[in-house]
Short mmCIF file of C-alpha atoms in Angstrom, two decimals:
data_model
loop_
_atom_site.label_atom_id
_atom_site.label_comp_id
_atom_site.label_asym_id
_atom_site.label_seq_id
_atom_site.Cartn_x
_atom_site.Cartn_y
_atom_site.Cartn_z
CA MET A 1 0.15 -0.16 -0.04
CA GLY A 2 1.40 3.51 -0.98
CA ASN A 3 1.92 6.56 1.36
CA SER A 4 -0.96 9.09 -0.09
CA THR A 5 -3.01 5.73 0.46
CA TYR A 6 -2.33 5.04 4.63
CA ASN A 7 -1.46 8.33 4.94
CA LYS A 8 -5.57 8.38 4.00
CA LEU A 9 -6.50 6.00 6.94
CA THR A 10 -3.94 7.05 9.65
CA ASN A 11 -6.99 8.46 11.57
CA ILE A 12 -9.07 5.10 11.20
CA TYR A 13 -10.34 4.85 15.08
CA ILE A 14 -9.08 2.28 16.42
CA ASN A 15 -11.07 -1.27 18.23
CA LYS A 16 -9.86 -1.72 21.12
CA ASN A 17 -12.13 -4.37 23.64
CA PHE A 18 -9.92 -2.98 25.87
CA ASN A 19 -10.47 -5.90 28.26
CA ASN A 20 -10.39 -4.51 32.05
CA THR A 21 -13.44 -2.07 31.81
CA ASN A 22 -14.55 0.60 30.03
CA ILE A 23 -13.85 3.44 31.72
CA ASP A 24 -13.95 7.41 29.78
CA LYS A 25 -10.00 7.64 30.07
CA LYS A 26 -9.90 4.60 27.84
CA GLU A 27 -12.03 4.92 24.77
CA ASN A 28 -12.24 6.80 21.51
CA PHE A 29 -15.36 9.16 21.34
CA PHE A 30 -15.79 10.43 17.93
CA GLU A 31 -16.20 14.44 17.96
CA ASN A 32 -20.06 15.25 15.71
CA ASN A 33 -22.99 13.89 16.99
CA PRO A 34 -24.65 10.59 15.84
CA ASN A 35 -27.16 12.35 12.57
CA ILE A 36 -25.62 8.71 10.78
CA ARG A 37 -27.65 7.36 7.81
CA PHE A 38 -27.08 5.08 5.00
CA MET A 39 -24.44 4.99 2.94
CA ARG A 40 -23.41 2.04 1.01
CA LYS A 41 -23.19 -1.83 1.26
CA ILE A 42 -19.68 -2.84 2.03
CA LEU A 43 -19.98 -6.83 1.02
CA GLU A 44 -22.89 -8.96 0.18
CA SER A 45 -24.57 -11.12 2.67
CA ASP A 46 -25.42 -14.34 0.91
CA LYS A 47 -22.29 -15.61 1.24
CA TYR A 48 -21.65 -14.89 5.29
CA ASN A 49 -22.58 -15.48 8.44
CA TYR A 50 -24.49 -12.89 9.37
CA LYS A 51 -23.55 -14.34 13.07
CA ALA A 52 -19.51 -13.79 13.39
CA PHE A 53 -18.14 -9.97 12.11
CA THR A 54 -15.72 -8.05 13.33
CA TYR A 55 -13.60 -5.03 12.33
CA PHE A 56 -9.49 -4.07 13.76
CA TYR A 57 -7.09 -1.60 13.72
CA SER A 58 -3.70 -4.40 13.74
CA TYR A 59 -0.60 -2.82 14.90
CA ILE A 60 2.27 -4.78 13.60
CA GLU A 61 0.27 -5.17 10.01
CA LYS A 62 -0.65 -1.66 10.04
CA ARG A 63 -3.58 -3.06 8.28
CA HIS A 64 -7.59 -2.28 8.87
CA ASN A 65 -9.36 -5.16 7.80
CA ILE A 66 -13.64 -6.41 8.39
CA VAL A 67 -13.15 -10.06 9.35
CA ILE A 68 -16.99 -11.86 8.51
CA GLY A 69 -17.86 -15.90 9.13
CA THR A 70 -18.58 -17.04 6.10
CA ASN A 71 -21.33 -19.80 5.14
CA ASN A 72 -19.12 -22.38 5.20
CA ASN A 73 -17.48 -22.00 8.19
CA ASN A 74 -14.67 -20.45 7.61
CA ILE A 75 -13.24 -16.70 8.12
CA ASN A 76 -12.64 -14.46 5.67
CA VAL A 77 -10.00 -11.53 6.26
CA PHE A 78 -10.40 -8.50 4.34
CA THR A 79 -8.14 -5.21 4.60
CA ILE A 80 -9.43 -1.61 3.32
CA TYR A 81 -6.99 0.44 2.22
CA ASP A 82 -9.64 3.57 1.08
CA LYS A 83 -13.25 4.20 0.21
CA GLU A 84 -14.34 2.31 -2.72
CA ASN A 85 -11.37 -0.64 -2.01
CA ILE A 86 -11.11 -3.76 0.18
CA GLN A 87 -10.03 -6.48 -0.40
CA LEU A 88 -10.25 -9.97 0.40
CA ILE A 89 -6.66 -11.04 2.12
CA LYS A 90 -7.09 -13.90 4.29
CA VAL A 91 -9.10 -17.31 4.75
CA LEU A 92 -8.81 -18.57 7.85
CA GLU A 93 -10.07 -22.77 7.74
CA GLY A 94 -10.66 -24.97 10.57
CA HIS A 95 -14.27 -24.56 12.10
CA GLN A 96 -17.16 -27.54 10.76
CA THR A 97 -19.88 -25.89 12.72
CA PRO A 98 -21.33 -22.58 12.09
CA ILE A 99 -20.10 -19.94 13.29
CA THR A 100 -21.66 -17.59 16.32
CA GLU A 101 -18.62 -15.42 17.90
CA ILE A 102 -15.75 -13.14 16.06
CA GLN A 103 -13.48 -10.90 18.62
CA TYR A 104 -10.32 -9.84 18.23
CA PHE A 105 -7.63 -8.45 20.89
CA ASN A 106 -4.30 -7.25 22.27
CA ASN A 107 -2.43 -7.66 24.77
CA ASP A 108 -1.49 -3.42 25.62
CA ASN A 109 1.07 -3.29 26.12
CA LEU A 110 5.55 -2.40 24.84
CA ILE A 111 5.25 -6.05 23.06
CA LYS A 112 1.83 -6.92 20.84
CA GLU A 113 0.11 -9.60 20.64
CA GLU A 114 -2.76 -9.53 18.27
CA TYR A 115 -5.48 -12.25 18.71
CA LEU A 116 -8.73 -13.68 16.73
CA LEU A 117 -10.71 -15.49 18.90
CA SER A 118 -13.51 -17.11 17.53
CA ALA A 119 -16.08 -20.08 18.31
CA GLU A 120 -18.50 -22.65 17.22
CA ASN A 121 -20.52 -24.87 18.82
CA ARG A 122 -18.10 -26.26 21.13
CA PHE A 123 -14.76 -25.17 20.07
CA VAL A 124 -12.85 -21.68 20.35
CA PHE A 125 -9.42 -21.05 18.27
CA ILE A 126 -7.50 -18.58 19.45
CA TRP A 127 -5.65 -16.89 15.70
CA ASP A 128 -2.47 -15.38 16.05
CA ILE A 129 -2.21 -13.11 13.50
CA ASN A 130 1.23 -11.37 13.98
CA ASN A 131 1.88 -14.85 12.61
CA ASN A 132 0.40 -15.91 9.67
CA TYR A 133 -3.27 -16.43 11.68
CA ASN A 134 -2.14 -19.76 13.11
CA ILE A 135 -3.92 -21.16 15.80
CA ILE A 136 -2.24 -21.67 18.39
CA PHE A 137 -5.43 -23.24 20.89
CA LYS A 138 -8.04 -24.73 19.83
CA ILE A 139 -10.48 -25.50 22.98
CA ASN A 140 -12.69 -27.93 24.14
CA THR A 141 -15.64 -26.47 26.52
CA LYS A 142 -16.86 -29.83 26.03
CA TYR A 143 -20.50 -27.35 26.03
CA SER A 144 -23.28 -30.08 25.31
CA LYS A 145 -24.67 -30.38 21.74
CA LYS A 146 -27.49 -27.68 21.44
CA SER A 147 -25.79 -24.56 22.42
CA ASP A 148 -24.15 -22.05 21.02
CA ILE A 149 -20.97 -20.08 22.46
CA MET A 150 -21.76 -16.95 22.32
CA SER A 151 -19.67 -14.96 23.81
CA CYS A 152 -16.02 -15.00 25.01
CA LEU A 153 -13.58 -12.43 26.31
CA ILE A 154 -9.13 -12.28 26.67
CA LEU A 155 -7.35 -10.37 29.67
CA PHE A 156 -4.11 -9.96 29.82
CA ASN A 157 -2.16 -9.59 32.56
CA ILE A 158 -3.76 -10.45 35.26
CA SER A 159 -1.63 -11.17 38.44
CA ASN A 160 1.00 -12.22 36.40
CA LYS A 161 -0.77 -13.60 33.92
CA ASN A 162 -3.45 -13.54 31.04
CA PHE A 163 -6.18 -15.47 30.75
CA ILE A 164 -9.68 -16.39 28.61
CA VAL A 165 -13.04 -16.80 29.56
CA THR A 166 -15.68 -18.40 27.56
CA SER A 167 -19.23 -18.62 28.15
CA CYS A 168 -22.38 -20.48 26.14
CA PHE A 169 -25.86 -20.01 25.59
CA GLN A 170 -27.63 -23.26 25.05
CA TYR A 171 -30.83 -23.99 23.84
CA ASN A 172 -31.91 -26.89 26.34
CA ALA A 173 -31.69 -26.10 29.63
CA ASN A 174 -33.22 -28.82 30.74
CA ASP A 175 -30.18 -31.33 29.62
CA GLU A 176 -29.07 -32.77 32.09
CA ASN A 177 -25.24 -33.57 29.38
CA GLY A 178 -23.94 -31.00 29.43
CA ASN A 179 -21.70 -28.95 30.93
CA ASP A 180 -22.74 -24.96 30.47
CA TYR A 181 -20.36 -23.97 33.03
CA THR A 182 -18.84 -20.87 31.87
CA HIS A 183 -15.12 -21.10 32.12
CA LEU A 184 -12.36 -19.67 32.97
CA TYR A 185 -8.55 -20.49 31.02
CA SER A 186 -5.31 -19.21 32.02
CA PHE A 187 -2.38 -20.33 28.91
CA ASN A 188 0.52 -18.71 27.40
CA ASN A 189 2.12 -18.59 24.40
CA LYS A 190 2.38 -22.56 24.46
CA LYS A 191 -0.59 -23.58 26.23
CA CYS A 192 -3.34 -22.82 27.56
CA LYS A 193 -5.27 -24.51 31.05
CA PHE A 194 -8.84 -25.18 32.14
CA ILE A 195 -8.32 -23.06 35.81
CA ARG A 196 -11.98 -23.67 36.80
CA ASN A 197 -16.19 -22.89 36.18
CA TYR A 198 -17.41 -20.01 37.60
CA PRO A 199 -20.77 -21.12 39.78
CA GLY A 200 -24.30 -20.41 38.81
CA SER A 201 -23.60 -19.91 36.31
CA ASN A 202 -24.86 -23.19 34.78
CA ASN A 203 -27.71 -23.21 32.35
CA ASN A 204 -27.69 -19.17 33.21
CA GLN A 205 -27.89 -19.20 28.41
CA THR A 206 -25.02 -16.16 28.77
CA CYS A 207 -25.43 -13.91 25.69
CA HIS A 208 -22.54 -11.56 26.88
CA LEU A 209 -19.62 -11.05 29.37
CA LEU A 210 -18.18 -8.15 29.71
CA SER A 211 -15.36 -8.04 33.01
CA TRP A 212 -14.57 -5.02 35.30
CA TYR A 213 -10.97 -3.75 37.33
CA ASN A 214 -12.63 -2.45 41.03
CA GLN A 215 -9.85 -0.19 41.44
CA LYS A 216 -11.10 1.14 45.14
CA ASN A 217 -10.03 -3.41 45.77
CA ASN A 218 -8.06 -4.16 43.44
CA ASN A 219 -10.40 -6.67 42.32
CA TYR A 220 -11.25 -8.11 38.84
CA TYR A 221 -14.62 -9.40 38.02
CA LEU A 222 -16.75 -11.33 36.15
CA ILE A 223 -19.56 -9.97 34.54
CA GLU A 224 -22.71 -12.23 32.65
CA CYS A 225 -25.12 -10.85 31.30
CA CYS A 226 -27.19 -14.12 30.96
CA LYS A 227 -31.90 -14.87 30.65
CA ASP A 228 -33.57 -13.69 34.45
CA LYS A 229 -30.05 -11.37 35.27
CA ILE A 230 -26.58 -10.60 35.86
CA ASP A 231 -23.97 -12.38 37.63
CA ILE A 232 -21.22 -10.97 38.76
CA ASN A 233 -17.63 -12.76 40.87
CA ASN A 234 -14.51 -12.30 41.58
CA LEU A 235 -12.39 -13.24 38.59
CA ILE A 236 -9.90 -15.77 40.16
CA GLU A 237 -11.17 -15.97 43.91
CA LYS A 238 -14.42 -17.84 43.86
CA ILE A 239 -16.06 -15.20 45.75
CA LYS A 240 -19.33 -14.10 44.51
CA TYR A 241 -20.00 -10.01 44.05
CA GLY A 242 -23.19 -9.86 43.10
CA GLU A 243 -26.36 -10.47 40.56
CA PHE A 244 -28.61 -7.39 38.96
CA ASN A 245 -32.15 -8.01 38.14
CA SER A 246 -35.51 -6.75 35.37
CA PRO A 247 -36.68 -3.51 37.32
CA ILE A 248 -39.95 -4.67 36.39
CA ASN A 249 -41.00 -7.78 37.46
CA ASP A 250 -43.85 -8.25 35.53
CA GLY A 251 -43.72 -12.70 35.33
CA LYS A 252 -42.58 -11.60 31.52
CA LYS A 253 -39.12 -14.17 30.74
CA VAL A 254 -36.24 -11.87 30.04
CA TYR A 255 -32.53 -12.00 28.54
CA PHE A 256 -30.11 -9.65 29.34
CA ASN A 257 -28.77 -9.46 26.05
CA TYR A 258 -25.76 -7.00 26.58
CA GLY A 259 -23.39 -4.03 28.26
CA ILE A 260 -20.94 -1.87 29.16
CA ILE A 261 -19.24 -0.27 31.19
CA TYR A 262 -18.62 3.52 32.39
CA ASN A 263 -17.45 5.86 34.39
CA ASN A 264 -19.82 9.00 35.15
CA LYS A 265 -18.61 11.98 38.18
CA GLY A 266 -15.79 8.65 39.37
CA LYS A 267 -18.44 5.97 39.64
CA ASP A 268 -18.20 3.10 37.50
CA LEU A 269 -21.41 1.95 35.62
CA LEU A 270 -23.04 -0.76 33.77
CA LEU A 271 -25.51 -0.83 31.86
CA CYS A 272 -27.71 -3.19 29.81
CA SER A 273 -30.22 -4.43 27.31
CA LEU A 274 -32.90 -6.17 28.73
CA SER A 275 -34.90 -8.37 25.90
CA THR A 276 -38.10 -6.68 27.70
CA GLY A 277 -37.59 -3.48 26.11
CA ILE A 278 -35.79 -2.05 29.49
CA ILE A 279 -32.25 -0.18 29.56
CA SER A 280 -30.73 -0.12 32.70
CA VAL A 281 -28.48 1.05 34.70
CA TRP A 282 -26.64 0.08 37.46
CA ASN A 283 -23.68 1.22 40.64
CA LEU A 284 -21.52 -1.73 40.31
CA GLU A 285 -19.67 -0.92 43.78
CA SER A 286 -22.83 0.29 45.74
CA LYS A 287 -25.01 -1.67 44.01
CA ASN A 288 -27.94 0.04 43.43
CA LEU A 289 -30.19 0.73 40.32
CA ILE A 290 -29.88 4.03 39.40
CA ASP A 291 -32.01 4.61 36.29
CA TYR A 292 -33.35 2.38 33.66
CA LEU A 293 -35.26 3.29 30.02
CA TYR A 294 -38.51 1.28 29.17
CA LEU A 295 -38.80 1.43 25.60
CA ASN A 296 -42.06 0.34 23.89
CA ASN A 297 -41.79 -3.13 21.59
CA CYS A 298 -38.15 -2.88 21.99
CA TRP A 299 -36.01 -6.18 21.40
CA PRO A 300 -33.05 -4.13 22.78
CA GLY A 301 -29.37 -6.22 21.50
CA ASN A 302 -25.84 -4.44 20.20
CA ILE A 303 -24.98 -1.40 22.18
CA ILE A 304 -22.36 1.43 21.35
CA ARG A 305 -21.24 4.18 22.85
CA TRP A 306 -20.65 6.86 19.99
CA ASN A 307 -19.12 9.93 22.09
CA LYS A 308 -19.01 10.78 26.08
CA THR A 309 -22.60 12.15 25.23
CA TYR A 310 -24.82 8.81 23.46
CA ILE A 311 -24.76 5.39 23.22
CA ILE A 312 -26.34 3.65 19.95
CA VAL A 313 -28.93 0.91 20.97
CA VAL A 314 -29.96 -1.61 18.43
CA ASP A 315 -33.51 -2.97 17.83
CA LYS A 316 -33.88 -5.55 16.72
CA HIS A 317 -37.70 -5.33 17.06
CA GLN A 318 -38.55 -2.96 15.45
CA LYS A 319 -35.53 -3.21 12.97
CA SER A 320 -34.01 0.31 13.13
CA PHE A 321 -30.88 1.98 15.69
CA LYS A 322 -31.84 3.93 18.71
CA ILE A 323 -29.97 6.68 19.56
CA ILE A 324 -30.21 6.90 23.09
CA ASP A 325 -28.60 9.96 25.66
CA LEU A 326 -26.49 7.90 27.85
CA HIS A 327 -26.01 10.30 31.24
CA ASN A 328 -30.23 11.11 30.87
CA LEU A 329 -31.09 8.47 30.03
CA ILE A 330 -34.07 9.75 26.78
CA LEU A 331 -34.08 8.17 23.52
CA ILE A 332 -33.49 10.71 20.84
CA SER A 333 -34.21 9.40 18.09
CA ASN A 334 -35.30 6.02 16.28
CA ILE A 335 -33.24 5.13 12.80
CA ILE A 336 -35.54 2.74 11.02
CA PHE A 337 -32.81 0.36 9.19
CA GLU A 338 -35.40 0.52 6.12
CA LYS A 339 -36.98 -2.74 5.53
CA LYS A 340 -33.69 -5.39 6.31
CA SER A 341 -33.67 -7.67 9.77
CA ILE A 342 -30.42 -5.64 11.59
CA ASN A 343 -29.01 -8.72 13.50
CA CYS A 344 -28.71 -7.72 17.92
CA LEU A 345 -27.34 -11.15 18.32
CA GLY A 346 -23.48 -11.43 17.82
CA TYR A 347 -20.73 -9.54 20.29
CA ASN A 348 -20.44 -6.67 16.69
CA SER A 349 -23.12 -6.85 14.98
CA ILE A 350 -22.19 -3.00 14.81
CA VAL A 351 -19.13 -1.24 15.55
CA LYS A 352 -17.86 2.57 14.83
CA ILE A 353 -14.74 3.28 12.20
CA ASN A 354 -13.53 6.88 11.24
CA TYR A 355 -14.00 5.39 7.29
CA PRO A 356 -12.38 7.05 4.56
CA ASP A 357 -13.94 9.38 2.99
CA TYR A 358 -17.43 9.89 4.81
CA GLY A 359 -15.81 10.34 8.54
CA GLU A 360 -17.36 8.97 11.62
CA SER A 361 -19.58 5.77 11.15
CA ILE A 362 -20.47 2.34 11.74
CA ILE A 363 -20.91 -0.58 10.26
CA ALA A 364 -24.02 -2.49 10.55
CA LEU A 365 -24.06 -6.45 9.62
CA SER A 366 -28.28 -6.86 8.44
CA LEU A 367 -29.01 -9.90 8.24
CA GLU A 368 -28.77 -8.95 3.65
CA ASP A 369 -25.66 -7.78 3.65
CA ALA A 370 -22.66 -5.77 6.25
CA GLU A 371 -23.60 -1.38 6.01
CA LEU A 372 -21.58 1.52 5.97
CA TRP A 373 -23.66 4.44 8.08
CA SER A 374 -22.26 7.82 8.33
CA ALA A 375 -22.68 10.68 11.00
CA PHE A 376 -22.11 13.31 7.65
CA ILE A 377 -24.89 14.20 5.24
CA TYR A 378 -23.32 15.24 1.92
#
C-alpha cells in the first residue's frame, strides 16, 4: 500500500477491546453527534454468516480489517485500503460448524500480541494475527450439542497471567449432559489450561461477558449478562460479588442481552439492554439501580458508545438504531434500518469506524448485507 493511501487511513478509529473496563479514559470518542444515514453496502451477505463479524486495526500489519464468518464455516479477512477498495487478504479454515463469535484482542503493552478469537458450538479457536493467523489454541469447551458459544474474553496481564473466558447459550436448559458453565482458562504462548467454572452460571444462557477492574479494592470481576439476571463474580477467587435483576418484574421471560461499562463522575456504571425493552443502569460499587428507560415494543441488543453523550442501541423488533442520551437516559431518535432485519446477537453486529472520505460512521451487519452508515450528509 502506497504512502498516499495509508495517510488517508491514519485516523480510522482503532477498535480495541479494552479487557479490564471500558471507562472513559480508555475510550476513543467521536467528536460529532450521531446523525447517521445509510451510505453504501460493504459486503453482500449471501455468502456470509451474519452472527460473526468484527472490525480491527492491526498494529503490526498496519492494516484496517473487517472479519466475517462465511456460510461454509470459514473466516474471511478483508483489508480496507481506501473508500472503494476492500480486498480479501486471508481465509481462515478449521471450523466444522457455523461460527457464532469473532472478536479481536490485543495485549496493550510494549510487546504487541494480537489475536482473533472465533467460536462455534463447542470449540474456541485462538488465531495469532502476527504469525500469519496460525491457530495457537483450539479449546474443546465440552459444552452440550444444543448450545452455541455466544461470548468470550481474552484478558491480559492480570496477576501476571493471561486468561480466556468462554460462555455459552444453551437452547435446551433441560439437557443434564451438558457442561454449560462459564469456563476460565489460563494461557501463555505454549499452552492453555482449564482453571475452573464460575458458580451459578450453569443453564443461565449467557448472552454477553464483560470484565471490570474495581480500582478501589484492586480486584477483577467477570460480569455475565444471562437469562433472568446479571451475575458478577471475582475473576480469580471463588467469591460471588453480586447479581442484578430486572427493574420491572412482570413475569415475562427476560434476557440481559448486552452491557457496557462506563465512568460517570468517578463512579463505575453498568448499562445493560434487556429483551423486554428496558435499558438499565447500575452502580457497580454500591450495587444499586441508578435509572432505567422503557422502550415500548423493542428488543434492544448490541450497544456502542458513540461519544461521551450518546450511545446507539440496535433494536431487533423495530429494525432500527436507537440513539440515546447516556447521562439522562432519554431516547433522542429512532433510525429505521429500512426493510431489513439487523442482527442484534453476537458481540459486534455494529462497530464504529472513521471511514475514509465518509468520516465518523458505523458498520452494521444485517441479515442481508454489511452496510456503512455515516454521521454526515454530503
